[in-house]
Short mmCIF file of C-alpha atoms and ligand atoms in Angstrom, two decimals:
data_model
loop_
_atom_site.label_atom_id
_atom_site.label_comp_id
_atom_site.label_asym_id
_atom_site.label_seq_id
_atom_site.Cartn_x
_atom_site.Cartn_y
_atom_site.Cartn_z
CA MET A 1 14.63 14.50 22.42
CA GLU A 2 11.36 16.09 22.45
CA ASN A 3 8.69 14.82 20.02
CA LYS A 4 10.90 11.75 19.31
CA LEU A 5 10.44 8.14 20.49
CA LYS A 6 13.02 6.32 22.12
CA LEU A 7 13.50 2.61 21.48
CA THR A 8 15.62 0.56 22.74
CA LYS A 9 16.44 -2.91 22.08
CA PRO A 10 14.56 -5.56 23.65
CA GLU A 11 16.41 -8.29 26.36
CA GLN A 12 15.30 -11.28 24.26
CA GLY A 13 14.19 -12.34 21.07
CA LEU A 14 10.44 -11.94 19.29
CA ASN A 15 8.06 -14.46 20.23
CA GLY A 16 4.66 -15.20 19.82
CA GLU A 17 1.42 -14.82 16.79
CA LEU A 18 -0.01 -11.75 15.45
CA HIS A 19 -2.84 -10.74 13.70
CA VAL A 20 -1.52 -8.04 11.93
CA PRO A 21 -4.04 -5.39 10.96
CA GLY A 22 -6.43 -5.89 7.57
CA ASP A 23 -4.50 -4.82 4.47
CA LYS A 24 -4.88 -0.87 3.53
CA SER A 25 -5.22 -1.56 -0.46
CA ILE A 26 -8.04 -3.83 0.04
CA SER A 27 -9.67 -1.93 2.26
CA HIS A 28 -9.76 1.34 0.03
CA ARG A 29 -11.20 -0.16 -2.49
CA ALA A 30 -14.41 -2.40 -0.47
CA VAL A 31 -15.36 1.43 0.84
CA MET A 32 -15.09 2.42 -2.55
CA PHE A 33 -17.03 -0.23 -4.60
CA GLY A 34 -19.63 -0.61 -1.41
CA ALA A 35 -20.24 2.79 -1.72
CA VAL A 36 -20.94 2.41 -5.58
CA ALA A 37 -22.57 -1.22 -5.83
CA GLU A 38 -26.45 -1.50 -5.08
CA GLY A 39 -27.60 -2.84 -1.75
CA ARG A 40 -25.34 -3.45 1.84
CA THR A 41 -21.91 -3.93 1.74
CA THR A 42 -20.02 -5.02 5.20
CA ILE A 43 -16.12 -4.81 5.25
CA HIS A 44 -14.75 -7.26 8.43
CA ASN A 45 -11.06 -6.27 9.45
CA PHE A 46 -10.81 -3.14 7.45
CA LEU A 47 -8.23 -1.50 7.90
CA MET A 48 -9.23 1.81 10.16
CA GLY A 49 -5.48 3.25 9.57
CA GLU A 50 -5.50 7.19 8.46
CA ASP A 51 -5.32 6.59 4.47
CA CYS A 52 -8.38 4.77 4.72
CA LEU A 53 -10.62 7.00 6.71
CA SER A 54 -9.71 9.35 4.27
CA THR A 55 -11.63 7.56 1.77
CA ILE A 56 -14.68 6.67 4.31
CA SER A 57 -14.65 10.74 4.77
CA CYS A 58 -14.18 11.78 1.20
CA PHE A 59 -17.25 9.67 0.28
CA ARG A 60 -19.32 11.11 2.50
CA LYS A 61 -18.93 13.99 0.91
CA LEU A 62 -20.17 12.60 -1.75
CA GLY A 63 -22.77 11.30 0.36
CA ALA A 64 -21.95 7.73 0.61
CA ASP A 65 -23.89 6.29 3.60
CA ILE A 66 -21.01 4.73 5.77
CA LYS A 67 -20.98 2.90 9.78
CA LEU A 68 -18.70 2.45 12.05
CA GLN A 69 -19.23 -0.30 13.56
CA GLU A 70 -16.88 -2.04 16.82
CA ASP A 71 -16.55 -5.23 14.45
CA ALA A 72 -17.04 -3.85 10.84
CA VAL A 73 -17.84 -1.19 8.42
CA ILE A 74 -21.48 -1.23 6.60
CA VAL A 75 -21.43 0.65 3.52
CA GLU A 76 -25.18 1.01 1.78
CA GLY A 77 -24.48 1.45 -1.27
CA SER A 78 -27.10 3.13 -3.97
CA GLY A 79 -25.05 2.51 -7.20
CA TRP A 80 -22.91 5.46 -9.01
CA ASP A 81 -25.95 7.83 -9.12
CA SER A 82 -26.63 8.16 -5.61
CA LEU A 83 -22.90 10.24 -5.31
CA SER A 84 -24.06 13.91 -5.45
CA GLU A 85 -21.62 17.35 -6.25
CA PRO A 86 -19.92 18.02 -2.56
CA ALA A 87 -20.50 20.81 -1.17
CA GLU A 88 -17.03 20.71 0.10
CA ILE A 89 -13.42 20.16 -1.05
CA LEU A 90 -12.11 16.13 -0.84
CA ASP A 91 -9.48 15.86 1.27
CA THR A 92 -7.25 12.75 0.47
CA GLY A 93 -5.00 13.37 3.48
CA ASN A 94 -1.59 11.14 2.80
CA SER A 95 -3.18 8.78 0.76
CA GLY A 96 -2.49 8.27 -2.69
CA THR A 97 -4.46 5.68 -3.52
CA THR A 98 -7.28 7.24 -2.05
CA THR A 99 -6.24 10.42 -4.57
CA ARG A 100 -5.97 8.03 -7.97
CA LEU A 101 -8.83 5.88 -6.86
CA MET A 102 -11.04 8.75 -6.49
CA MET A 103 -10.23 10.63 -9.33
CA GLY A 104 -11.66 6.82 -11.55
CA VAL A 105 -14.36 7.34 -9.55
CA LEU A 106 -15.41 11.22 -9.98
CA ALA A 107 -14.34 11.19 -13.75
CA GLY A 108 -17.90 9.29 -14.61
CA ARG A 109 -19.76 11.91 -12.44
CA PRO A 110 -22.21 14.67 -13.77
CA PHE A 111 -21.30 17.09 -10.92
CA HIS A 112 -17.64 19.02 -10.30
CA SER A 113 -15.13 18.37 -7.49
CA VAL A 114 -12.30 19.64 -5.55
CA LEU A 115 -9.01 16.58 -4.95
CA ILE A 116 -6.61 18.42 -2.16
CA GLY A 117 -4.38 16.13 -0.32
CA ASP A 118 -1.60 17.04 2.26
CA GLU A 119 2.81 18.44 1.23
CA SER A 120 3.53 14.55 0.22
CA ILE A 121 0.36 14.20 -1.80
CA ALA A 122 0.55 17.98 -3.42
CA LYS A 123 4.14 16.34 -4.45
CA ARG A 124 3.12 12.89 -6.16
CA PRO A 125 2.27 12.60 -10.08
CA MET A 126 -0.72 12.85 -11.08
CA LYS A 127 -0.17 13.10 -15.01
CA ARG A 128 -0.42 9.91 -14.97
CA VAL A 129 -4.21 9.49 -13.98
CA THR A 130 -4.88 12.66 -15.77
CA ASP A 131 -4.09 11.52 -19.16
CA PRO A 132 -6.29 8.55 -19.34
CA LEU A 133 -8.79 9.95 -17.60
CA LYS A 134 -8.94 12.83 -20.79
CA LEU A 135 -9.08 10.34 -22.99
CA PHE A 136 -12.24 8.80 -21.39
CA GLY A 137 -14.16 12.58 -22.31
CA THR A 138 -13.22 14.04 -18.65
CA ALA A 139 -12.59 17.81 -17.71
CA ILE A 140 -9.69 17.91 -15.38
CA ASP A 141 -7.03 20.44 -14.55
CA GLY A 142 -4.80 21.07 -11.58
CA ARG A 143 -1.02 22.70 -11.31
CA ASP A 144 1.15 21.82 -13.63
CA GLY A 145 -1.44 21.11 -16.52
CA GLY A 146 -2.81 18.76 -14.15
CA ASN A 147 0.05 16.60 -12.84
CA PHE A 148 -0.42 18.08 -9.10
CA THR A 149 -3.27 18.57 -6.68
CA PRO A 150 -5.20 20.80 -6.03
CA LEU A 151 -7.08 18.32 -8.74
CA SER A 152 -10.36 20.12 -10.02
CA ILE A 153 -12.82 17.75 -11.65
CA ARG A 154 -16.29 17.74 -13.48
CA GLY A 155 -17.33 14.53 -15.00
CA GLY A 156 -19.38 13.54 -17.11
CA SER A 157 -20.36 10.62 -19.62
CA LEU A 158 -17.27 8.80 -20.75
CA LYS A 159 -16.74 6.39 -23.72
CA ALA A 160 -14.21 3.28 -23.35
CA ILE A 161 -10.77 3.97 -24.27
CA LYS A 162 -7.86 1.47 -25.12
CA TYR A 163 -4.57 2.72 -22.67
CA SER A 164 -0.97 1.09 -22.42
CA LEU A 165 0.38 2.33 -19.00
CA PRO A 166 3.07 3.70 -19.32
CA VAL A 167 4.27 2.77 -15.69
CA ALA A 168 3.59 -0.29 -13.77
CA SER A 169 0.47 1.34 -11.32
CA ALA A 170 -2.02 -0.39 -9.29
CA GLN A 171 -3.83 3.19 -8.47
CA VAL A 172 -3.20 4.30 -12.20
CA LYS A 173 -5.27 0.67 -13.46
CA SER A 174 -7.28 1.02 -10.41
CA ALA A 175 -8.52 4.68 -11.78
CA ILE A 176 -8.21 3.96 -15.42
CA LEU A 177 -11.10 0.54 -14.69
CA LEU A 178 -13.50 2.80 -11.96
CA ALA A 179 -13.56 5.34 -15.10
CA GLY A 180 -13.87 2.13 -17.56
CA LEU A 181 -17.00 0.41 -15.35
CA GLN A 182 -18.44 3.87 -15.79
CA ALA A 183 -18.03 4.60 -19.60
CA GLU A 184 -20.24 3.28 -22.85
CA GLY A 185 -17.93 0.34 -24.46
CA VAL A 186 -15.06 -1.93 -23.58
CA THR A 187 -11.81 -0.64 -21.67
CA GLU A 188 -8.52 -2.38 -22.41
CA ILE A 189 -5.51 -1.91 -20.61
CA THR A 190 -2.39 -3.40 -21.20
CA GLU A 191 0.29 -2.87 -18.32
CA PRO A 192 4.27 -3.33 -18.79
CA GLN A 193 4.51 -5.46 -15.73
CA ARG A 194 2.14 -7.28 -13.73
CA THR A 195 0.79 -4.96 -10.80
CA ARG A 196 -1.50 -5.62 -7.39
CA ASP A 197 -5.07 -6.42 -9.03
CA HIS A 198 -7.10 -6.68 -6.04
CA THR A 199 -9.95 -3.95 -8.24
CA GLU A 200 -9.86 -6.46 -10.62
CA LYS A 201 -10.88 -9.31 -7.98
CA MET A 202 -13.10 -6.76 -6.29
CA ILE A 203 -15.17 -6.11 -9.66
CA LEU A 204 -15.51 -10.20 -9.31
CA GLU A 205 -16.47 -10.35 -6.06
CA PHE A 206 -19.03 -7.61 -6.33
CA GLY A 207 -20.86 -9.69 -8.85
CA GLY A 208 -18.86 -8.10 -12.03
CA GLU A 209 -16.98 -9.74 -14.69
CA ILE A 210 -13.73 -8.73 -16.06
CA GLU A 211 -11.07 -10.38 -18.34
CA ARG A 212 -7.12 -10.58 -18.80
CA GLN A 213 -5.15 -11.98 -21.24
CA GLU A 214 -1.31 -11.93 -20.44
CA ASP A 215 -0.71 -8.57 -20.06
CA THR A 216 -4.04 -7.15 -21.13
CA ILE A 217 -7.20 -6.65 -19.40
CA LYS A 218 -10.62 -5.98 -20.59
CA LEU A 219 -14.04 -4.27 -18.87
CA ARG A 220 -17.51 -3.58 -19.85
CA GLY A 221 -18.69 -0.05 -19.16
CA GLY A 222 -22.06 -0.28 -17.48
CA GLN A 223 -22.28 -3.04 -15.48
CA ILE A 224 -24.40 -2.75 -12.03
CA LEU A 225 -22.52 -4.11 -8.77
CA SER A 226 -24.07 -5.38 -5.96
CA GLY A 227 -22.84 -4.94 -2.56
CA THR A 228 -21.72 -8.37 -0.39
CA ASP A 229 -19.48 -9.14 2.62
CA VAL A 230 -15.64 -8.89 1.78
CA TYR A 231 -13.00 -10.04 4.73
CA VAL A 232 -9.78 -8.15 4.47
CA PRO A 233 -6.82 -10.54 5.00
CA GLY A 234 -4.16 -8.99 7.12
CA ASP A 235 -1.53 -6.99 5.15
CA ILE A 236 1.26 -8.65 3.85
CA SER A 237 2.98 -4.90 3.68
CA SER A 238 2.70 -4.38 7.75
CA ALA A 239 3.40 -8.34 7.79
CA ALA A 240 6.34 -7.24 6.51
CA PHE A 241 8.18 -5.45 8.74
CA PHE A 242 7.32 -8.43 11.91
CA MET A 243 9.02 -10.72 9.05
CA THR A 244 12.18 -8.68 9.06
CA ALA A 245 12.09 -8.51 12.92
CA ALA A 246 12.21 -11.87 13.70
CA ALA A 247 15.11 -13.17 10.85
CA ILE A 248 16.99 -9.96 11.94
CA VAL A 249 17.06 -10.18 15.85
CA LYS A 250 18.56 -13.27 17.63
CA GLY A 251 16.29 -15.85 19.56
CA SER A 252 12.77 -15.04 17.32
CA ARG A 253 9.84 -17.16 16.50
CA VAL A 254 7.19 -15.08 14.79
CA THR A 255 3.41 -16.59 13.29
CA LEU A 256 1.43 -14.22 11.39
CA LYS A 257 -2.11 -14.74 11.54
CA ASN A 258 -4.21 -14.95 8.49
CA VAL A 259 -1.76 -12.74 6.10
CA GLY A 260 -2.96 -11.88 2.39
CA LEU A 261 -1.23 -13.86 -0.29
CA ASN A 262 -2.13 -12.41 -3.15
CA GLU A 263 0.29 -13.55 -5.61
CA THR A 264 0.73 -10.04 -6.59
CA ARG A 265 2.24 -9.21 -3.14
CA THR A 266 4.12 -12.14 -1.89
CA GLY A 267 7.22 -10.34 -3.12
CA ILE A 268 8.71 -10.26 0.44
CA VAL A 269 8.12 -14.08 0.77
CA GLU A 270 10.32 -14.67 -2.50
CA VAL A 271 13.27 -12.60 -1.43
CA MET A 272 12.79 -13.84 2.02
CA ARG A 273 13.49 -18.13 1.27
CA ARG A 274 16.08 -16.41 -1.62
CA MET A 275 18.02 -14.96 1.00
CA GLY A 276 17.89 -17.94 2.96
CA ALA A 277 15.04 -17.00 5.71
CA ARG A 278 13.85 -19.65 7.86
CA MET A 279 9.90 -19.49 6.88
CA GLU A 280 6.99 -21.42 6.62
CA VAL A 281 3.93 -20.20 4.68
CA MET A 282 0.49 -21.89 5.34
CA GLU A 283 -2.27 -21.37 3.05
CA LYS A 284 -6.08 -21.82 3.84
CA PRO A 285 -8.54 -22.65 1.76
CA ALA A 286 -10.88 -18.68 1.15
CA SER A 287 -13.41 -17.43 -1.10
CA GLY A 288 -11.98 -14.30 -2.19
CA GLU A 289 -8.57 -13.10 -2.14
CA ARG A 290 -5.30 -16.27 -0.71
CA ILE A 291 -4.74 -16.11 3.18
CA GLY A 292 -2.56 -18.10 5.32
CA ASP A 293 -0.01 -17.56 8.33
CA ILE A 294 3.34 -17.29 7.69
CA ILE A 295 5.96 -18.32 9.96
CA VAL A 296 9.42 -16.66 10.52
CA GLU A 297 12.54 -17.34 12.77
CA THR A 298 16.11 -16.12 13.15
CA SER A 299 17.56 -16.31 10.42
CA ASP A 300 21.05 -16.82 8.40
CA LEU A 301 20.74 -14.53 5.50
CA ASN A 302 22.29 -13.78 2.15
CA GLY A 303 22.57 -11.16 -0.33
CA ILE A 304 21.16 -11.58 -3.38
CA GLU A 305 19.89 -8.75 -6.36
CA ILE A 306 16.81 -8.10 -6.77
CA GLY A 307 14.70 -6.55 -9.85
CA GLY A 308 12.39 -7.22 -12.77
CA ASP A 309 8.62 -8.35 -12.46
CA LEU A 310 9.20 -8.73 -8.62
CA ILE A 311 9.79 -5.21 -8.12
CA PRO A 312 5.81 -4.21 -8.02
CA THR A 313 4.96 -7.31 -6.12
CA LEU A 314 7.16 -5.64 -3.09
CA ILE A 315 7.04 -1.91 -3.59
CA ASP A 316 6.42 -1.03 -0.80
CA GLU A 317 8.40 -3.87 1.62
CA ILE A 318 11.93 -2.38 0.02
CA PRO A 319 12.80 0.46 2.77
CA VAL A 320 12.19 -2.79 5.60
CA ILE A 321 13.79 -4.80 2.74
CA ALA A 322 17.37 -2.77 3.02
CA LEU A 323 17.40 -3.27 6.55
CA LEU A 324 16.84 -6.67 6.16
CA ALA A 325 19.94 -6.45 3.86
CA THR A 326 21.93 -5.44 6.40
CA GLN A 327 21.92 -8.36 8.04
CA ALA A 328 22.90 -10.75 4.86
CA LYS A 329 26.13 -12.12 4.49
CA GLY A 330 27.24 -10.00 1.11
CA THR A 331 25.76 -7.55 -1.37
CA THR A 332 22.36 -6.75 -2.03
CA ILE A 333 21.48 -4.56 -5.15
CA ILE A 334 18.14 -3.44 -5.16
CA LYS A 335 17.29 -1.70 -9.30
CA ASP A 336 14.44 -1.02 -11.33
CA ALA A 337 12.86 0.92 -8.39
CA GLU A 338 12.74 4.23 -9.31
CA GLU A 339 9.01 4.56 -8.48
CA LEU A 340 10.04 4.47 -4.68
CA LYS A 341 11.52 8.41 -5.63
CA VAL A 342 7.51 9.33 -5.93
CA LYS A 343 6.29 7.40 -3.18
CA GLU A 344 4.83 9.38 0.13
CA THR A 345 8.48 10.54 0.12
CA ASN A 346 11.54 10.20 -2.18
CA ARG A 347 12.26 5.99 -0.76
CA ILE A 348 15.55 5.78 -1.78
CA ASP A 349 16.93 8.80 -0.21
CA ALA A 350 15.00 8.58 2.77
CA VAL A 351 16.23 4.57 3.31
CA VAL A 352 19.39 5.44 2.20
CA GLN A 353 19.89 8.71 4.31
CA GLU A 354 18.33 7.33 7.60
CA LEU A 355 19.93 3.46 7.60
CA LYS A 356 23.31 4.92 7.08
CA LYS A 357 22.83 7.34 10.54
CA LEU A 358 22.93 3.80 11.81
CA GLY A 359 25.50 2.61 10.16
CA ALA A 360 24.23 0.74 7.70
CA ASN A 361 27.24 0.51 4.42
CA ILE A 362 24.12 1.29 2.06
CA THR A 363 24.58 3.47 -1.52
CA ALA A 364 21.19 4.85 -3.18
CA THR A 365 21.96 4.60 -7.10
CA ASP A 366 19.13 5.96 -10.13
CA ASP A 367 16.82 2.99 -9.32
CA GLY A 368 17.85 1.28 -6.16
CA MET A 369 20.26 0.75 -3.82
CA ILE A 370 22.92 -1.08 -2.84
CA ILE A 371 23.71 -2.75 0.51
CA GLU A 372 26.69 -4.33 2.06
CA GLY A 373 26.14 -6.49 5.20
CA THR A 374 26.69 -7.58 7.52
CA ASN A 375 26.87 -4.65 9.96
CA THR A 376 26.22 -3.95 13.29
CA LEU A 377 23.77 -1.03 13.65
CA GLN A 378 24.10 1.34 16.47
CA GLY A 379 21.87 4.10 17.74
CA SER A 380 20.98 7.88 16.33
CA ASP A 381 18.63 10.03 16.24
CA VAL A 382 16.65 9.48 12.82
CA HIS A 383 13.75 10.89 10.73
CA SER A 384 10.37 9.58 9.32
CA TRP A 385 10.66 12.10 6.86
CA GLY A 386 6.33 11.67 7.85
CA ASP A 387 6.49 8.28 5.74
CA HIS A 388 4.87 5.83 7.70
CA ARG A 389 7.23 3.19 6.06
CA ILE A 390 10.12 4.60 6.92
CA GLY A 391 9.04 5.20 10.48
CA MET A 392 8.41 1.58 10.58
CA THR A 393 11.72 0.29 9.28
CA LEU A 394 13.44 2.49 11.97
CA ALA A 395 11.55 1.03 14.83
CA VAL A 396 12.49 -2.30 13.51
CA ALA A 397 16.10 -1.29 12.55
CA SER A 398 16.09 0.34 16.54
CA LEU A 399 15.42 -3.88 17.94
CA ILE A 400 19.33 -4.91 16.87
CA THR A 401 20.79 -1.28 17.35
CA ASP A 402 23.57 -1.48 19.98
CA SER A 403 22.22 1.64 22.22
CA PRO A 404 18.71 3.80 21.64
CA VAL A 405 16.64 4.83 18.49
CA TYR A 406 15.52 7.95 18.61
CA LEU A 407 12.61 8.43 16.50
CA GLU A 408 10.83 11.75 14.90
CA ASP A 409 7.76 11.60 13.68
CA ALA A 410 7.00 9.00 14.84
CA ASP A 411 3.10 9.27 14.59
CA ALA A 412 3.15 8.74 10.71
CA ILE A 413 2.78 5.09 10.87
CA LYS A 414 0.07 5.77 11.90
CA ILE A 415 -1.33 6.09 8.26
CA SER A 416 -1.53 2.53 7.69
CA TYR A 417 -0.56 0.69 11.38
CA PRO A 418 -2.18 2.64 14.10
CA GLN A 419 -1.51 -0.17 16.66
CA PHE A 420 1.63 -1.08 15.55
CA PHE A 421 3.98 -0.32 18.50
CA GLU A 422 0.77 -1.99 20.93
CA ASP A 423 1.63 -4.95 18.47
CA LEU A 424 5.47 -5.11 18.18
CA ASN A 425 5.22 -5.07 22.34
CA ILE A 426 2.71 -8.54 22.13
CA LEU A 427 5.99 -10.13 20.67
CA VAL A 428 8.40 -8.92 22.66
CA LYS A 429 7.36 -9.86 26.30
O1 SPQ B 501 -0.98 4.95 -0.92
P1 SPQ B 501 -0.39 5.25 -1.15
O2 SPQ B 501 0.09 6.40 -0.23
O3 SPQ B 501 0.15 5.44 -2.29
O4 SPQ B 501 0.65 3.96 -0.20
C1 SPQ B 501 1.83 3.33 -0.62
C2 SPQ B 501 1.79 2.92 0.57
O5 SPQ B 501 3.65 2.94 0.69
O6 SPQ B 501 1.70 2.52 1.71
C3 SPQ B 501 2.58 3.91 -1.65
F1 SPQ B 501 3.66 4.79 -0.82
O7 SPQ B 501 0.87 1.65 -1.52
C4 SPQ B 501 0.25 2.01 -2.91
C5 SPQ B 501 1.64 0.93 -3.58
O8 SPQ B 501 2.90 1.31 -3.67
C6 SPQ B 501 -0.80 1.23 -3.04
C7 SPQ B 501 -1.15 0.33 -3.78
C8 SPQ B 501 -2.81 0.61 -4.09
O9 SPQ B 501 -3.37 0.91 -3.24
O10 SPQ B 501 -3.16 0.15 -5.16
C9 SPQ B 501 -0.31 0.47 -4.93
C10 SPQ B 501 0.97 0.92 -4.95
O11 SPQ B 501 1.54 2.22 -5.81
P2 SPQ B 501 1.21 2.66 -7.44
O12 SPQ B 501 1.62 3.72 -7.66
O13 SPQ B 501 2.53 1.55 -7.23
O14 SPQ B 501 -0.40 2.03 -8.24
#
């Protein structure tokens, strides 16, 4: 059982309050915008997970002045031109967001840089970003015609583009917006489905202008952004693990404080409501991103169908929703989610294979999965596949298995939630 973490069912339910760590998507973007804006940016509740630390490390290699303090991250921005050619390769670690958004930043910088990540990043498709960046006029190449890392970028003067996204992806949209800010003219992007809009919101928070009309976003290049204070809300994708745990572990009542409630991210709330979860969402006044408290109690759940426009609003929560569905009466069908195949792992295969080991009645489909509930889950040896969201899903599953779960590569959880087990312990005591 070496290198495996033994996880056992708690004696009673999960109870109490928790502040989940800062939102990963917003933390990345706050560093990036802080580095290219003029003046000081102070980021409160920054997520100190490995992915966001990769973003900081890449920007430092470009010459950005970023200080980590106990309660904030301070970025002293001096505009786009303050970034300079890195002497070293930029290593984005396991982070798709760092890789793809950096590509947009580097597209307009007049120097050469090389981006590389870990084994998982090396398998994730980048052509979806290199294609539009080439249209702007960037010289960019990589393995397989620019589809895989290492990527080599020589940025330069960019001309605005009109682009219709072939896949619903906030990362691709954001890379185009970051290039668009450096381009001459007005960039227009049309989305096939609405995806998380933290980049658009952050452009406004940094004093920029951006418009949205139905599915099309318009952004003028050459805008000067100003440093600001960013308050990062709790990450709803992290909260989702405790929302699920509270719903499926008997005798639970959990309050998750100050969670981000941006409507492009709250698909999990809609799904849990439709499944019949006992939950309450209490929104609080906020100036930037929406925030509030989410209270979840042990619930009797029913299977539902999940697909269409809802998918981009809960894409990262699907592994834990699959676990939730094992505890719901009837059938849950998750469809239109083929994007899961190109995340940190193929998350359809990973979830199905690992939950099956615990006795779940779950089948993979081409674009999602079908889960038959309700199942009593049993303990087993399982693997995170090096994917933080698979690791946390299996850790939550262990709260209801009739014997211990032995989780291999639990360390992957540190990518987005370094204090996950400490926070879990707060609720099981
Ligand atoms: O950064 P990374 O590795 O791509 O992270 C993931 C995650 O599970 O944390 C996906 F694997 O989240 C993405 C998300 O799936 C973060 C993100 C963003 O911050 O813009 C957008 C989504 O990806 P995409 O490809 O749909 O744009």
